[in-house]
Amino acid sequence: MNIYVIMKRTFDTEEKIVIENGKISEEGVEFIINPYDEYAIEEAIQLRDDHGGEVTVVSIGDEDVEKELRTALAMGADKAVLINNEDLDESDQYTTTALLAAYFEDKEYDIILGGNVSNDNSTGQVGPRLAEKLGIAYVTTITKLDIDGTTATMERDVEGDMEIVEAQLPLLVTAQQGLNEPRYPSLPGIMKAKKKPLEEIDYDDLDVEDDEIEAKTETIERYLPPKKEAGKVLEGELGDQVEELVKLLRQEAKVI
Amino acid sequence: MAKKVLVFAEARDNELRNVSFEAIGAGKEIAAGGEVIAVVVGENVSSLTDPLFHYGADRVIKVEDQKLKNYTSDGYGQAFLQIVDSVDPDAILMPHTSIGKDLAPRLASKLDAGLVSDATGIELDGEEVIFTRPIYSGKAFEKKKVKEGIILATIRPNNIDALEIDESRSGEVFEESVNIKDLRTIVKEVVRKSTSGVDLSEAKVIVAGGRGVKSEEGFEPLQELADLLGAAVGASRGACDADYCDYSLQIGQTGKVVTPDLYIACGISGAIQHLAGMSNSKVIVAINKDPEASIFSVADYGIVGDLFEVVPLLTEEFKKVLQTN
Ligand SMILES: Cc1cc2nc3c(=O)[nH]c(=O)nc-3n(C[C@H](O)[C@H](O)[C@H](O)COP(=O)(O)OP(=O)(O)OC[C@H]3O[C@@H](n4cnc5c(N)ncnc54)[C@H](O)[C@@H]3O)c2cc1C
Ligand SMILES: Cc1cc2nc3c(=O)[nH]c(=O)nc-3n(C[C@H](O)[C@H](O)[C@H](O)COP(=O)(O)OP(=O)(O)OC[C@H]3O[C@@H](n4cnc5c(N)ncnc54)[C@H](O)[C@@H]3O)c2cc1C
């Protein structure tokens, strides 16, 4: 089976956000594989172990993404591809999808796995956009995946409810929490990863015209939410505190 | 200039979701005197058209087809594209719900268009429509616009006001038939896990429990308070992992993102992944026995104490004051 994972490198969830000159500062920031993409990588490895074939992890970003790609290889992926977009002046989900679509154009794939959403821009657009561009079906927010021949049966999370969905390969799916428990790279895995192929492609080398990758949206401003004033921790007898809280909620906050 | 705005009105259990009305409200603002056309699709949606007018739609299009009984991106995608073709709107709005998140990017891709996801605010700057949306799990915000061509956006529930309901409003319902070809995905079964009652992502008040609730029964006092306030019950992943409640209640980075008017966190420590789902709530109350718990740093009001004492007292107090009103 030809298995592909699309992976984004993102800020560690714990990072504080600092804005400098209208941009999110990356100074001193720890990066990780987008948490949902870890589920996608794990599922891809399990699929390969069950059905044979190869797992290729593809990411668009700058050179630093090599680190996260090596981690994916150490987890057990077979190959990695970095599409370098360092020289791009602007980009949005449209751009990212167009580049990925150009990459996949001449590839044979049975399944493409991604995360359902990134933990930074959090639009969840890239998976469905890409499937549409490639003309294949997609199923988002899956929590279970079984493949039998060319039929995939999935469970998907729909705002807490569960849907059982069936589709034929080739297919694109996006991972939701619960799909699996991503493994940690083992020491031998890390050693092996160093020798696995990591191909770097400049976005310019893909068969895509400049006007086909021009961003459709523009960010005008980025800002931090107004600092919340320290909350009021109530004091005194518990009964009095409760009485005061109800009064505050009704009269000061006016939410009840 | 006035715009023509197409709004996808979403129903759940054959009832329109509140965010559909909020999307119409958003549509009105963007239309700037132009027309707001609401589309409702499903197997049988005739009973749903009136409220769309009451909340401000100028025109309603209904699409009924057996193949639209369950949501599939293929079925809804094909139906919606045909409507877009015939209406030729300047902007398309959808709720940022499971369906909207799944469908809007497909539509945007098909139309080669820009899409602003998860908008929590809208403003007009001359001809331009500028959206506000949270990034980095609500730790920052950005203002964003679609550069040119058709504008697509999904609207986060509970953030943009619906118009005041006006039951005297009515209008013409257009029925469109669509031609839905093979569906590549088939929904075999839908398993309902979320409890009936108030929809968590749209609730105005949420009472949430964490590992501090200690058991399934521990949620009972929270449910009582919620029932009294017309609130939904939510949970941290801690509580879900410990099997005190179903994962459908989980709020946070990997659960639901909620922005109610009032969020009451009981026995929740306030991990960053939990805050990611609720920190933009308008008012947050924390009840926790540990004064150092990080939930207090985002709370507007806090009570340090045992939730099993505090929550029932709170219910009693609300009963008292709500009765005298
Ligand atoms: C110069 C520059 C300027 C940019 N300006 C903007 C901007 O103005 N606005 C903006 O929104 N973004 C901007 N970006 C970031 C980038 O375009 C988006 O982050 C990217 O399109 C992914 O969108 P998302 O985070 O919403 O992903 P989502 O759609 O939420 O991601 C869902 C899934 O898609 C896959 N995926 C996402 N991104 C990638 C990737 N890069 N490689 C492989 N798979 C991926 C992953 O599986 C992920 O889990 C800019 C980037 C650059 C380099
Ligand atoms: C990738 C990833 C994604 C995650 N996604 C989510 C998510 O979506 N949502 C989420 O919630 N978490 C998520 N988590 C988990 C998160 O990090 C925390 O582990 C979790 O939120 C803790 O739940 P809790 O606050 O209920 O439990 P705890 O941290 O154990 O806190 C329990 C609290 O209850 C208090 N308490 C105990 N007894 C009482 C009592 N009788 N009265 C009052 N207070 C009491 C304690 O003082 C304590 O503060 C995620 C983690 C990871 C790594």
XYZ file of C-alpha atoms and ligand atoms in Angstrom:
687
model
C 0.000 0.000 0.000
C 1.244 3.501 -0.787
C 0.643 5.463 2.367
C 1.299 9.181 2.700
C 1.101 11.474 5.698
C 0.922 15.261 5.442
C 2.534 16.796 8.491
C 2.885 20.295 9.878
C 5.485 21.546 12.297
C 3.837 23.705 14.942
C 4.508 25.539 18.175
C 4.522 23.389 21.262
C 1.083 23.717 22.810
C 2.580 25.074 26.025
C 4.337 28.015 24.370
C 3.470 31.573 25.309
C 2.678 33.807 22.360
C 4.730 36.952 21.772
C 3.962 39.364 18.955
C 6.778 41.376 17.408
C 6.301 43.757 14.500
C 2.892 42.288 13.840
C 4.275 38.759 13.606
C 4.230 35.873 16.028
C 7.753 35.655 17.375
C 9.471 32.287 16.995
C 12.385 33.159 19.195
C 13.199 30.457 21.695
C 10.060 28.571 20.803
C 9.928 24.774 21.028
C 8.449 23.161 17.962
C 6.659 19.844 17.720
C 4.859 17.693 15.201
C 1.287 19.003 15.193
C -0.359 16.704 17.814
C -3.036 15.438 15.419
C -0.408 14.656 12.808
C 1.260 12.337 15.311
C -1.912 10.263 15.306
C -1.793 10.265 11.505
C 1.833 9.067 11.472
C 1.123 6.335 14.021
C -1.891 5.106 12.072
C 0.126 5.110 8.851
C 2.841 2.962 10.444
C 0.243 0.507 11.765
C -1.397 0.310 8.333
C 1.946 -0.464 6.734
C 2.728 -3.127 9.316
C -0.658 -4.781 8.653
C -0.894 -4.394 4.896
C 2.674 -3.911 3.700
C 3.884 -1.014 1.599
C 5.565 2.206 2.491
C 4.914 5.313 4.568
C 6.061 8.677 3.195
C 5.716 11.785 5.353
C 5.444 15.072 3.465
C 5.766 18.513 5.009
C 5.861 22.047 3.695
C 8.012 24.460 5.622
C 11.551 25.689 6.099
C 14.733 23.694 6.669
C 14.051 23.335 10.365
C 11.193 20.944 9.604
C 13.893 18.356 8.996
C 13.944 17.746 12.743
C 10.260 16.816 12.926
C 10.577 14.751 9.749
C 13.443 12.807 11.345
C 11.232 12.218 14.350
C 8.566 10.785 12.053
C 11.180 8.544 10.463
C 12.341 7.481 13.912
C 8.770 6.556 14.811
C 8.850 4.199 11.808
C 7.978 6.069 8.629
C 10.049 4.963 5.618
C 10.658 8.189 3.718
C 10.309 11.894 4.245
C 9.841 14.778 1.881
C 10.394 18.425 2.713
C 8.886 20.963 0.358
C 10.859 24.074 1.142
C 8.794 27.264 1.049
C 11.351 29.563 2.678
C 11.350 31.875 -0.317
C 7.596 32.328 -0.358
C 6.483 35.809 0.650
C 2.975 34.841 1.456
C 1.033 31.685 1.974
C -2.289 30.514 3.262
C -4.290 27.296 3.197
C -4.919 27.771 -0.509
C -1.195 28.031 -1.187
C -0.309 25.072 1.000
C -2.927 22.937 -0.709
C -1.808 23.974 -4.176
C 1.785 22.988 -3.373
C 0.736 19.658 -1.881
C -1.519 18.973 -4.857
C 1.362 19.689 -7.216
C 3.522 17.267 -5.278
C 0.909 14.507 -5.340
C 0.093 15.006 -9.008
C 2.415 12.291 -10.284
C 2.340 10.063 -7.195
C 0.446 6.857 -6.666
C -1.304 6.776 -3.336
C -3.876 4.567 -1.690
C -4.375 6.694 1.359
C -3.252 10.117 2.586
C -3.487 10.796 6.312
C -3.346 14.184 8.002
C -4.381 15.891 11.201
C -7.873 17.300 11.470
C -6.557 20.698 12.472
C -3.255 22.410 13.262
C -2.775 23.765 16.766
C -1.623 27.197 15.541
C -3.739 28.469 12.648
C -6.367 25.833 13.395
C -8.453 26.088 10.275
C -8.686 22.403 9.390
C -8.806 23.412 5.739
C -5.802 21.657 4.260
C -7.096 18.047 4.349
C -10.476 18.594 2.656
C -9.042 21.187 0.266
C -6.352 18.779 -0.864
C -8.751 15.853 -1.340
C -10.988 18.044 -3.458
C -8.028 19.169 -5.572
C -6.922 15.587 -6.078
C -10.466 14.502 -6.841
C -10.579 11.871 -4.092
C -13.022 11.314 -1.244
C -12.170 12.360 2.300
C -13.346 11.620 5.808
C -12.438 14.012 8.630
C -11.959 13.567 12.385
C -11.629 9.789 12.343
C -11.114 7.827 15.558
C -10.874 4.355 14.007
C -9.746 3.017 10.659
C -9.957 -0.476 9.185
C -8.973 -1.299 5.647
C -10.091 -4.444 3.886
C -9.054 -4.669 0.248
C -9.968 -1.281 -1.149
C -12.721 -0.582 1.386
C -12.031 1.610 4.383
C -14.401 1.537 7.344
C -14.040 4.361 9.796
C -15.489 5.763 12.949
C -15.575 9.513 13.030
C -16.186 11.947 15.837
C -19.009 14.359 15.098
C -19.178 16.803 17.985
C -19.115 13.912 20.411
C -21.410 11.585 18.509
C -19.953 8.789 16.433
C -20.539 8.031 12.802
C -19.558 4.811 11.081
C -18.523 5.634 7.541
C -17.403 3.522 4.632
C -15.407 4.667 1.613
C -13.240 3.285 -1.151
C -9.545 3.911 -1.624
C -7.888 6.161 -2.679
C -8.948 8.250 0.235
C -7.795 11.131 2.429
C -8.534 10.986 6.136
C -7.857 13.383 9.009
C -7.113 12.194 12.517
C -8.919 13.039 15.726
C -7.780 12.267 19.264
C -8.617 8.657 20.125
C -7.415 7.194 16.830
C -4.411 5.595 18.554
C -1.609 6.207 21.031
C 1.349 7.575 19.079
C 4.565 5.740 19.918
C 7.725 7.448 21.081
C 10.710 7.014 18.792
C 12.944 4.230 20.152
C 16.703 4.571 20.317
C 17.266 2.084 17.469
C 14.500 3.920 15.614
C 16.405 7.177 15.986
C 19.606 5.553 14.732
C 17.851 4.057 11.728
C 16.110 7.329 10.935
C 19.442 8.985 10.230
C 19.917 6.711 7.224
C 16.395 6.892 5.869
C 15.805 9.013 2.771
C 14.777 12.624 3.344
C 14.203 14.376 0.053
C 14.172 18.140 -0.135
C 12.285 19.858 -2.922
C 12.154 23.569 -3.468
C 8.586 24.699 -3.989
C 9.812 26.343 -7.177
C 10.672 22.965 -8.620
C 7.102 21.726 -8.400
C 5.033 21.958 -11.516
C 2.987 24.939 -10.426
C 2.711 28.506 -11.665
C 3.115 31.486 -9.364
C -0.459 32.630 -9.812
C -1.690 29.160 -8.841
C -0.146 29.458 -5.400
C -0.935 33.066 -4.607
C -2.648 33.317 -1.233
C -6.367 34.075 -1.341
C -6.505 35.598 2.111
C -4.513 38.241 3.877
C -3.783 38.731 7.548
C -4.185 42.378 8.455
C -3.309 42.307 12.103
C -2.321 39.947 14.878
C -2.812 40.839 18.518
C -2.998 39.423 21.991
C -6.312 39.340 23.828
C -6.706 42.088 26.419
C -5.034 40.995 29.626
C -7.611 39.620 31.962
C -7.677 41.351 35.275
C -6.900 39.087 38.159
C -10.083 37.338 39.149
C -11.765 37.763 42.466
C -11.235 34.863 44.818
C -14.022 35.109 47.360
C -13.437 34.933 51.066
C -15.332 34.378 54.273
C -17.882 31.779 55.322
C -18.685 29.391 52.495
C -22.378 30.239 52.633
C -21.578 33.948 52.307
C -19.188 33.294 49.439
C -21.846 31.421 47.517
C -24.366 34.171 48.156
C -21.888 36.794 46.977
C -21.010 34.789 43.873
C -24.626 34.564 42.808
C -25.032 38.265 43.385
C -21.909 39.070 41.354
C -23.004 36.859 38.490
C -26.378 38.538 38.368
C -25.492 42.135 39.087
C -21.865 42.674 38.079
C -21.316 40.126 35.305
C -25.005 40.010 34.368
C -24.785 36.518 32.943
C -27.653 34.920 34.850
C -21.906 48.190 -2.075
C -24.659 45.827 -1.127
C -23.743 42.163 -1.295
C -25.592 38.943 -1.873
C -24.823 36.539 0.959
C -25.614 32.850 0.998
C -25.937 31.328 4.473
C -25.936 27.614 5.149
C -28.558 26.957 7.823
C -27.706 23.824 9.746
C -30.221 21.648 11.495
C -29.643 18.948 14.067
C -32.374 16.477 14.971
C -34.626 18.415 12.651
C -34.176 21.624 14.580
C -32.213 24.609 13.366
C -29.105 25.258 15.379
C -28.767 28.634 16.964
C -25.520 29.272 15.116
C -27.555 29.233 11.899
C -29.376 32.339 13.139
C -26.063 33.886 14.178
C -24.748 33.217 10.672
C -27.789 35.005 9.236
C -26.989 37.912 11.570
C -23.419 37.891 10.268
C -24.782 37.688 6.736
C -26.941 40.770 7.308
C -23.906 42.726 8.370
C -21.862 41.646 5.360
C -24.786 42.160 2.970
C -24.898 45.827 4.016
C -28.406 46.291 2.721
C -28.120 43.509 0.161
C -29.816 40.163 0.253
C -29.332 37.285 2.677
C -30.367 33.949 1.268
C -30.566 31.035 3.678
C -30.253 27.489 2.360
C -31.512 24.531 4.295
C -30.944 21.002 3.053
C -32.008 17.572 4.265
C -34.504 14.831 3.730
C -37.459 16.753 5.055
C -36.908 20.362 6.024
C -40.190 22.108 5.239
C -40.874 22.889 8.880
C -37.550 24.717 9.185
C -38.029 27.563 6.779
C -40.178 29.951 8.866
C -37.642 30.620 11.632
C -35.060 31.567 9.013
C -37.260 34.495 7.990
C -37.959 35.365 11.629
C -34.208 35.757 12.121
C -33.706 37.935 9.083
C -33.314 35.845 5.939
C -34.668 37.648 2.881
C -35.052 34.527 0.856
C -34.978 30.841 1.735
C -33.948 27.990 -0.506
C -34.846 24.508 0.561
C -33.384 21.373 -0.908
C -34.997 18.076 -0.056
C -33.504 14.816 -1.170
C -33.314 11.387 0.359
C -29.600 11.350 -0.331
C -29.233 14.316 2.019
C -30.664 12.519 5.036
C -27.223 12.114 6.559
C -24.456 14.590 6.055
C -21.764 13.447 3.658
C -19.294 15.853 2.142
C -20.095 14.429 -1.297
C -23.863 14.790 -0.992
C -23.935 18.171 0.684
C -21.005 19.352 -1.412
C -22.753 18.588 -4.680
C -26.056 20.075 -3.496
C -24.401 23.204 -2.228
C -22.324 23.758 -5.333
C -25.422 23.658 -7.481
C -27.050 26.266 -5.262
C -23.937 28.438 -5.380
C -23.995 28.180 -9.164
C -27.579 29.311 -9.410
C -27.413 32.061 -6.758
C -23.953 33.392 -7.647
C -23.376 34.983 -4.220
C -20.680 37.473 -3.187
C -20.170 35.703 0.124
C -20.936 32.315 1.678
C -21.228 31.756 5.425
C -21.418 28.462 7.276
C -21.448 27.554 10.942
C -18.064 26.419 12.265
C -19.478 23.068 13.332
C -18.588 19.509 12.373
C -20.443 19.978 9.114
C -19.174 23.463 8.341
C -15.578 22.484 9.097
C -15.872 19.488 6.789
C -17.760 21.168 3.959
C -16.482 24.751 3.714
C -12.887 23.871 2.705
C -14.168 21.573 0.001
C -16.344 24.311 -1.393
C -13.506 26.832 -1.154
C -11.201 24.459 -2.995
C -13.753 23.830 -5.697
C -14.360 27.559 -6.126
C -10.623 28.381 -5.930
C -11.552 30.761 -3.154
C -10.213 32.054 0.124
C -11.858 30.860 3.318
C -11.661 32.409 6.773
C -12.373 29.665 9.305
C -13.759 30.023 12.808
C -14.613 33.712 12.726
C -15.659 35.284 16.018
C -16.195 38.827 14.757
C -16.953 40.787 11.616
C -16.385 44.401 10.709
C -16.733 46.325 7.496
C -14.070 48.691 6.244
C -15.566 50.324 3.190
C -16.019 47.504 0.703
C -13.908 45.120 2.731
C -15.128 42.492 5.112
C -12.702 41.918 7.939
C -12.999 38.882 10.161
C -11.558 38.340 13.610
C -10.505 34.814 14.517
C -8.598 33.232 17.374
C -5.222 31.620 16.668
C -2.959 29.516 18.874
C -5.971 28.166 20.781
C -7.211 31.619 21.693
C -3.822 32.812 22.976
C -3.851 35.409 20.181
C -6.191 36.809 17.549
C -5.866 37.808 13.936
C -7.838 40.011 11.588
C -8.173 38.539 8.188
C -9.824 39.194 4.877
C -10.310 37.438 1.603
C -8.250 39.362 -0.942
C -10.617 39.149 -3.888
C -13.458 37.185 -5.368
C -16.063 35.294 -3.442
C -15.736 35.482 0.349
C -16.095 32.289 2.359
C -16.170 32.106 6.141
C -17.262 29.795 8.922
C -18.764 31.341 12.051
C -17.966 30.116 15.564
C -21.126 29.533 17.613
C -21.987 31.975 20.407
C -19.878 34.920 19.254
C -21.830 36.888 16.685
C -25.275 38.116 17.639
C -28.347 36.864 15.852
C -30.960 39.494 15.035
C -33.889 39.863 17.404
C -36.527 37.355 16.444
C -39.448 38.918 14.583
C -42.212 36.431 13.928
C -44.057 38.768 11.634
C -41.366 38.462 9.026
C -41.934 36.080 6.164
C -40.824 35.605 2.600
C -40.798 33.292 -0.296
C -39.400 29.780 -0.064
C -37.768 28.504 -3.219
C -37.521 24.811 -3.664
C -34.518 23.625 -5.622
C -33.981 20.111 -6.761
C -30.436 18.944 -7.042
C -28.844 16.158 -8.920
C -26.743 14.131 -6.541
C -24.570 11.529 -8.170
C -22.700 8.681 -6.541
C -21.732 9.244 -2.962
C -18.220 8.016 -2.376
C -18.695 7.918 1.380
C -21.564 6.061 2.990
C -22.749 6.682 6.530
C -23.525 3.240 7.922
C -24.648 4.272 11.344
C -24.830 7.269 13.654
C -24.252 6.499 17.303
C -25.564 9.197 19.616
C -23.361 9.679 22.611
C -24.003 13.228 23.623
C -26.732 13.476 26.171
C -29.926 15.088 25.061
C -30.642 18.575 26.231
C -28.502 21.625 25.770
C -25.965 21.533 22.953
C -22.537 22.026 24.498
C -21.005 24.085 21.687
C -23.935 26.490 21.699
C -24.783 26.614 25.411
C -24.928 30.039 27.080
C -23.995 28.482 30.412
C -21.764 25.448 30.973
C -21.123 23.607 34.225
C -17.971 21.542 33.730
C -16.446 18.865 35.913
C -12.911 17.535 36.131
C -11.068 14.751 37.846
C -12.062 16.403 41.127
C -15.613 15.157 40.563
C -14.204 11.730 41.424
C -16.896 9.438 39.963
C -19.776 9.159 37.589
C -22.162 9.927 40.471
C -20.026 12.948 41.275
C -21.471 14.623 38.192
C -24.997 14.558 39.681
C -24.751 17.806 41.648
C -23.292 19.465 38.539
C -26.190 18.196 36.449
C -28.665 19.574 39.002
C -27.095 23.011 38.838
C -27.029 22.806 35.047
C -30.692 21.811 34.855
C -31.649 24.744 37.022
C -29.702 27.210 34.876
C -30.659 25.692 31.552
C -26.988 24.904 31.130
C -25.027 22.125 29.469
C -22.654 19.854 31.368
C -19.090 19.620 30.107
C -15.890 17.979 31.297
C -12.125 18.035 31.248
C -10.206 15.236 29.638
C -9.187 14.201 33.124
C -12.792 13.332 33.902
C -13.288 11.599 30.535
C -10.087 9.570 30.858
C -11.169 8.441 34.317
C -14.460 7.240 32.814
C -16.607 9.579 34.924
C -18.324 10.737 31.750
C -18.355 10.276 28.008
C -15.744 11.851 25.722
C -18.546 13.695 23.971
C -18.441 16.098 26.947
C -14.741 16.892 26.637
C -13.799 20.535 26.338
C -10.351 21.641 25.250
C -7.757 21.470 22.577
C -8.853 18.029 21.452
C -12.444 18.324 22.562
C -14.957 21.045 21.954
C -14.127 24.707 21.864
C -16.776 26.659 23.712
C -17.436 30.332 24.373
C -20.462 30.514 26.673
C -21.477 33.584 28.652
C -20.740 31.677 31.839
C -18.387 28.739 32.397
C -18.368 27.129 35.830
C -15.302 24.886 36.238
C -15.608 22.415 39.115
C -12.608 20.335 40.149
C -10.663 21.223 37.022
C -7.004 22.178 37.446
C -6.819 24.375 34.342
C -4.241 22.645 32.134
C -3.296 24.592 29.015
C -5.072 22.031 26.823
C -8.268 22.563 28.773
C -7.933 26.352 28.667
C -7.588 26.082 24.890
C -11.225 25.063 24.775
C -12.803 27.550 27.172
C -10.564 30.513 27.982
C -12.490 32.831 25.663
C -15.704 32.290 27.659
C -17.165 35.598 28.746
C -17.243 34.894 32.472
C -15.405 32.042 34.171
C -16.069 30.748 37.672
C -13.605 28.323 39.248
C -14.420 26.032 42.114
C -11.378 24.139 43.288
C -10.015 23.080 46.657
C -6.463 23.948 45.666
C -5.893 27.725 45.842
C -2.823 27.301 43.598
C -4.749 25.635 40.752
C -4.066 27.427 37.469
C -7.753 27.606 36.651
C -7.905 30.555 39.084
C -5.601 32.542 36.818
C -8.235 32.671 34.080
C -11.249 32.826 36.388
C -13.248 35.994 36.972
C -14.560 34.627 40.244
C -13.183 31.839 42.335
C -14.228 29.857 45.337
C -11.579 27.799 47.078
C -13.396 24.839 48.518
C -14.777 21.348 48.146
C -17.006 21.223 45.094
C -19.316 18.728 46.786
C -20.122 21.404 49.335
C -20.000 24.434 47.047
C -22.020 23.204 44.088
C -25.150 22.136 46.042
C -25.041 25.408 47.990
C -24.811 27.278 44.709
C -27.815 25.408 43.358
C -29.793 26.276 46.503
C -28.822 29.926 46.289
C -29.760 30.165 42.604
C -33.080 28.471 43.366
C -33.785 31.089 46.004
C -33.003 34.135 43.895
C -34.481 32.802 40.673
C -37.733 32.016 42.458
C -38.144 35.465 43.925
C -37.829 36.944 40.433
C 5.654 33.212 4.350
C 4.451 32.591 4.983
C 3.333 33.369 5.256
C 2.203 32.813 5.836
N 1.114 33.591 6.054
C -0.018 33.017 6.512
C -1.214 33.762 6.646
O -1.250 34.959 6.371
N -2.314 33.150 7.110
C -2.301 31.840 7.419
O -3.342 31.295 7.809
N -1.197 31.103 7.337
C -0.058 31.648 6.889
N 1.070 30.903 6.784
C 1.075 29.523 7.285
C 0.596 28.477 6.359
O 0.209 28.932 5.111
C -0.559 27.758 7.015
O -0.223 27.474 8.311
C -0.827 26.488 6.300
O -1.554 26.818 5.151
C -1.603 25.478 7.101
O -2.809 26.012 7.518
P -3.425 25.627 8.919
O -2.424 25.873 9.957
O -4.732 26.268 8.998
O -3.569 24.037 8.790
P -4.841 23.112 8.960
O -5.629 23.140 7.720
O -5.533 23.362 10.250
O -4.050 21.732 9.052
C -4.714 20.499 8.951
C -3.737 19.428 8.516
O -3.217 19.709 7.234
C -1.880 19.255 7.140
N -0.996 20.413 6.933
C -1.183 21.683 7.315
N -0.134 22.446 6.995
C 0.761 21.626 6.398
C 2.062 21.807 5.875
N 2.658 23.005 5.907
N 2.701 20.742 5.334
C 2.110 19.524 5.290
N 0.891 19.294 5.806
C 0.223 20.326 6.347
C -1.568 18.585 8.463
O -1.890 17.219 8.373
C -2.529 19.297 9.408
O -2.816 18.555 10.569
C 2.217 31.449 6.200
C 3.335 30.669 5.945
C 4.439 31.226 5.336
C 5.618 30.340 5.049
C -2.180 16.367 23.335
C -3.025 16.596 24.567
C -4.324 17.026 24.388
C -5.158 17.269 25.505
N -6.424 17.721 25.299
C -7.195 18.031 26.360
C -8.511 18.559 26.200
O -9.021 18.711 25.070
N -9.227 18.872 27.301
C -8.729 18.715 28.561
O -9.441 19.039 29.524
N -7.511 18.191 28.742
C -6.742 17.844 27.685
N -5.510 17.307 27.901
C -5.143 16.899 29.277
C -4.679 18.022 30.164
O -3.291 18.193 29.992
C -4.956 17.696 31.641
O -4.346 16.461 31.957
C -6.434 17.594 31.998
O -7.124 18.740 31.529
C -6.579 17.473 33.494
O -7.925 17.298 33.845
P -8.459 17.811 35.276
O -8.210 19.248 35.418
O -9.847 17.333 35.380
O -7.590 16.920 36.268
P -6.462 17.318 37.305
O -5.384 18.080 36.645
O -6.126 16.077 38.013
O -7.182 18.337 38.280
C -8.173 17.989 39.185
C -8.441 19.214 40.038
O -9.538 18.962 40.888
C -9.277 19.580 42.143
N -10.086 18.872 43.124
C -9.959 17.592 43.546
N -10.930 17.295 44.404
C -11.695 18.392 44.558
C -12.853 18.703 45.321
N -13.432 17.793 46.106
N -13.359 19.938 45.243
C -12.781 20.877 44.430
N -11.693 20.625 43.682
C -11.163 19.397 43.744
C -7.798 19.463 42.324
O -7.328 20.465 43.199
C -7.277 19.644 40.898
O -6.984 20.998 40.640
C -4.668 17.048 26.805
C -3.359 16.605 26.982
C -2.540 16.391 25.886
C -1.133 15.937 26.129
